[in-house]
């Protein structure tokens, strides 16, 4: 009954991207640290008051460099310093930093891909060599930032002791491979660090170890397992950033998280406190209360890494529940090999609440860009421990420099991030058609017509930026910039047709149909204006008819749009592999005469929003609204879990939920999620938190996009459906402008009934309303970790529907289920109070319950 195994893969995991090293209180007083704002005449302070000094005096020669300023400040930047100034190198140049000790150093490089003077961000390709080690090669911060959906990038390296008085860091444009390439950097930190590394056992090769202490390395992942984001300020010793591990968990069984009781004091004993902060050791993830389930699965994390490198994997443990040896014993696997059999944290540490760490080294061979590192835990049943369980508190993965002194991997390629359709065999268009048996293949409909217009204007006004979820549309009245300042258009416009089809993979090509321009012209009556149903950043959207009767929506690239050939290809690659009843499908494409055209399902009833408010259409009955929400939730659930990698939609809103001729909800615009045409679109710098109505507040705080950002946006959608008002309405009194804030406020005060759509008054059963509103409220939790997964949301909505339709039977079901659940919980040893089951109570993070309740009812 387990749902399909899944790989959670957030693009952000290709490499670790650090949040600015804020509040380095300890280190800026450290005399040896250099904290440089590059290309800045006077330096300055960042948001934490940390001082950055100018870089000029460390340049061996500044002849071939330019001091430049970024023209646009992305709202995700934590502060102008060091990102708004840059040192640009048009040819090789070297910094020479004096070293005062023979220790290891952190070298952190900060990059903000943006246009600098006349240089476009996508023309920067360069290598960086430090102390003889190649850190980056042919590096494009622009490609990397897009792939990782980050506004800026921080790369952290730990350089092996140099035994020299100077550290030379050389920037070299890769002009041999990219003509006109330049190099740049915004900030450099050189910070002495303690000797954190020693020899690590090589997994699978007994008696062999890697002398990590003498190697340079790149930080790839640093996770506070079962816990929350730890900011550099809360890791004062070394100002590191620790991330939540949940985006890397594999499979539906993600165990349970827990936190040590307040009275538990973590004792470092022989281990230096800088190894990892208390916050890491006070939280953990274990397998769960049921020994039978634990015996039958591995608690697994999956990481995308570069091939042909050895990785140092550091496991942090701290047992704050068990006290004796042989209570919790487990095996540790890395890439299917046993790294450690019969791991027993208490045996290592000697007692409760004493942290330990273990290092293992693993070589990952070259695998054509799809290399992964799997870390798995399983109870060691052979030694009959008291409980069948496993635990992990923290995990760090470092890439070790190879024999050639290299640490550089390739830039992430969009294609390696595309899902490899696992759930369904790819269908060719012909098959699709025949299985659908002439059923009208729907369409993108009025796809966010206004929304996309807004987005287009924004895109043109600013140039390099990430797409931000919820680039709001209809509330144009409050968007400050519109239409004016059509300044820079990126040069990535259409560069000729021949490149397109040659680069579309075979799989994508046979999943989608290739249309001739003549067919498209016939379908749209030669692009007749009367056929236009929307205008987007990409160009216009037309409705049309192909094959005599099949209605389609046709997106035609505007030759001057920002949409480049690469984005066009990416969209085809991605969309052609996604097929789901609740996702709008790509039918095919046309590339002829420099045209780039995409053909989608036609959605007869347009967007969900146009049926909710500001409309003269009939008001949707409650049950239908609920079913639409359930359909959309299914589509999102599929994006998050159904494909090989997690796809984060990033722009969940009521104009991206479309309705076909049978009122089936289909999520649209997801193809643009990561690498699509809107990547370059901007948002408004003055509005950050939640101003767009659907925006996950955590996204801005942490710069980390997870599927929980979609859950947040979906929570806003749920309230929008219930209250029939826009996510933002600037004409309302201040406290009511944001629907998310207002609905939460009313919900907490028990006044929600007063703001629901008057047309629904008296039509919603009380229990159903409660379930629905509770679910929406949980989606809007401030912290991603407190929000339910999309699977939980779906389950709760299904449940709400049953409460509406059939309250009696459901209550019985629920009772027996809850009994079952609490018994399980009670069986959960004596961990009791110190354990928080993630997703708690009736929202139990439980795929089993989900499928039990859902499947028998044939939903
Ligand atoms: C757990 O992983 C190990 C190593 O890859 C594998 O041998 C074992 O079969 C897995 N166990 C389960 C229950 O999946
Ligand atoms: C792997 O790395 C070594 C250097 O350690 C290099 O010589 C070799 O060419 C690389 N192999 C591939 C397939 O990239």
PDB file of C-alpha atoms in Angstrom, residues 101 129 284-285 305 343 365 368 587 618 676 760 763:
ATOM      1  CA  UNK A 101      49.172  30.701  10.197  1.00  0.00           C
ATOM      2  CA  UNK A 129      42.455  28.417  -8.758  1.00  0.00           C
ATOM      3  CA  UNK A 284      17.303  13.773  15.021  1.00  0.00           C
ATOM      4  CA  UNK A 285      15.437  11.607  12.604  1.00  0.00           C
ATOM      5  CA  UNK A 305      26.877  15.027  -6.738  1.00  0.00           C
ATOM      6  CA  UNK A 343      26.450   1.163  14.652  1.00  0.00           C
ATOM      7  CA  UNK A 365      32.405   7.257 -10.522  1.00  0.00           C
ATOM      8  CA  UNK A 368      27.242  11.200 -17.300  1.00  0.00           C
ATOM      9  CA  UNK A 587       0.888  18.013 -26.944  1.00  0.00           C
ATOM     10  CA  UNK A 618     -22.347  31.208 -11.935  1.00  0.00           C
ATOM     11  CA  UNK A 676      11.681  27.575 -18.028  1.00  0.00           C
ATOM     12  CA  UNK A 760     -21.517  29.330   0.548  1.00  0.00           C
ATOM     13  CA  UNK A 763     -24.010  25.136   2.481  1.00  0.00           C
TER      14      UNK A 763
END
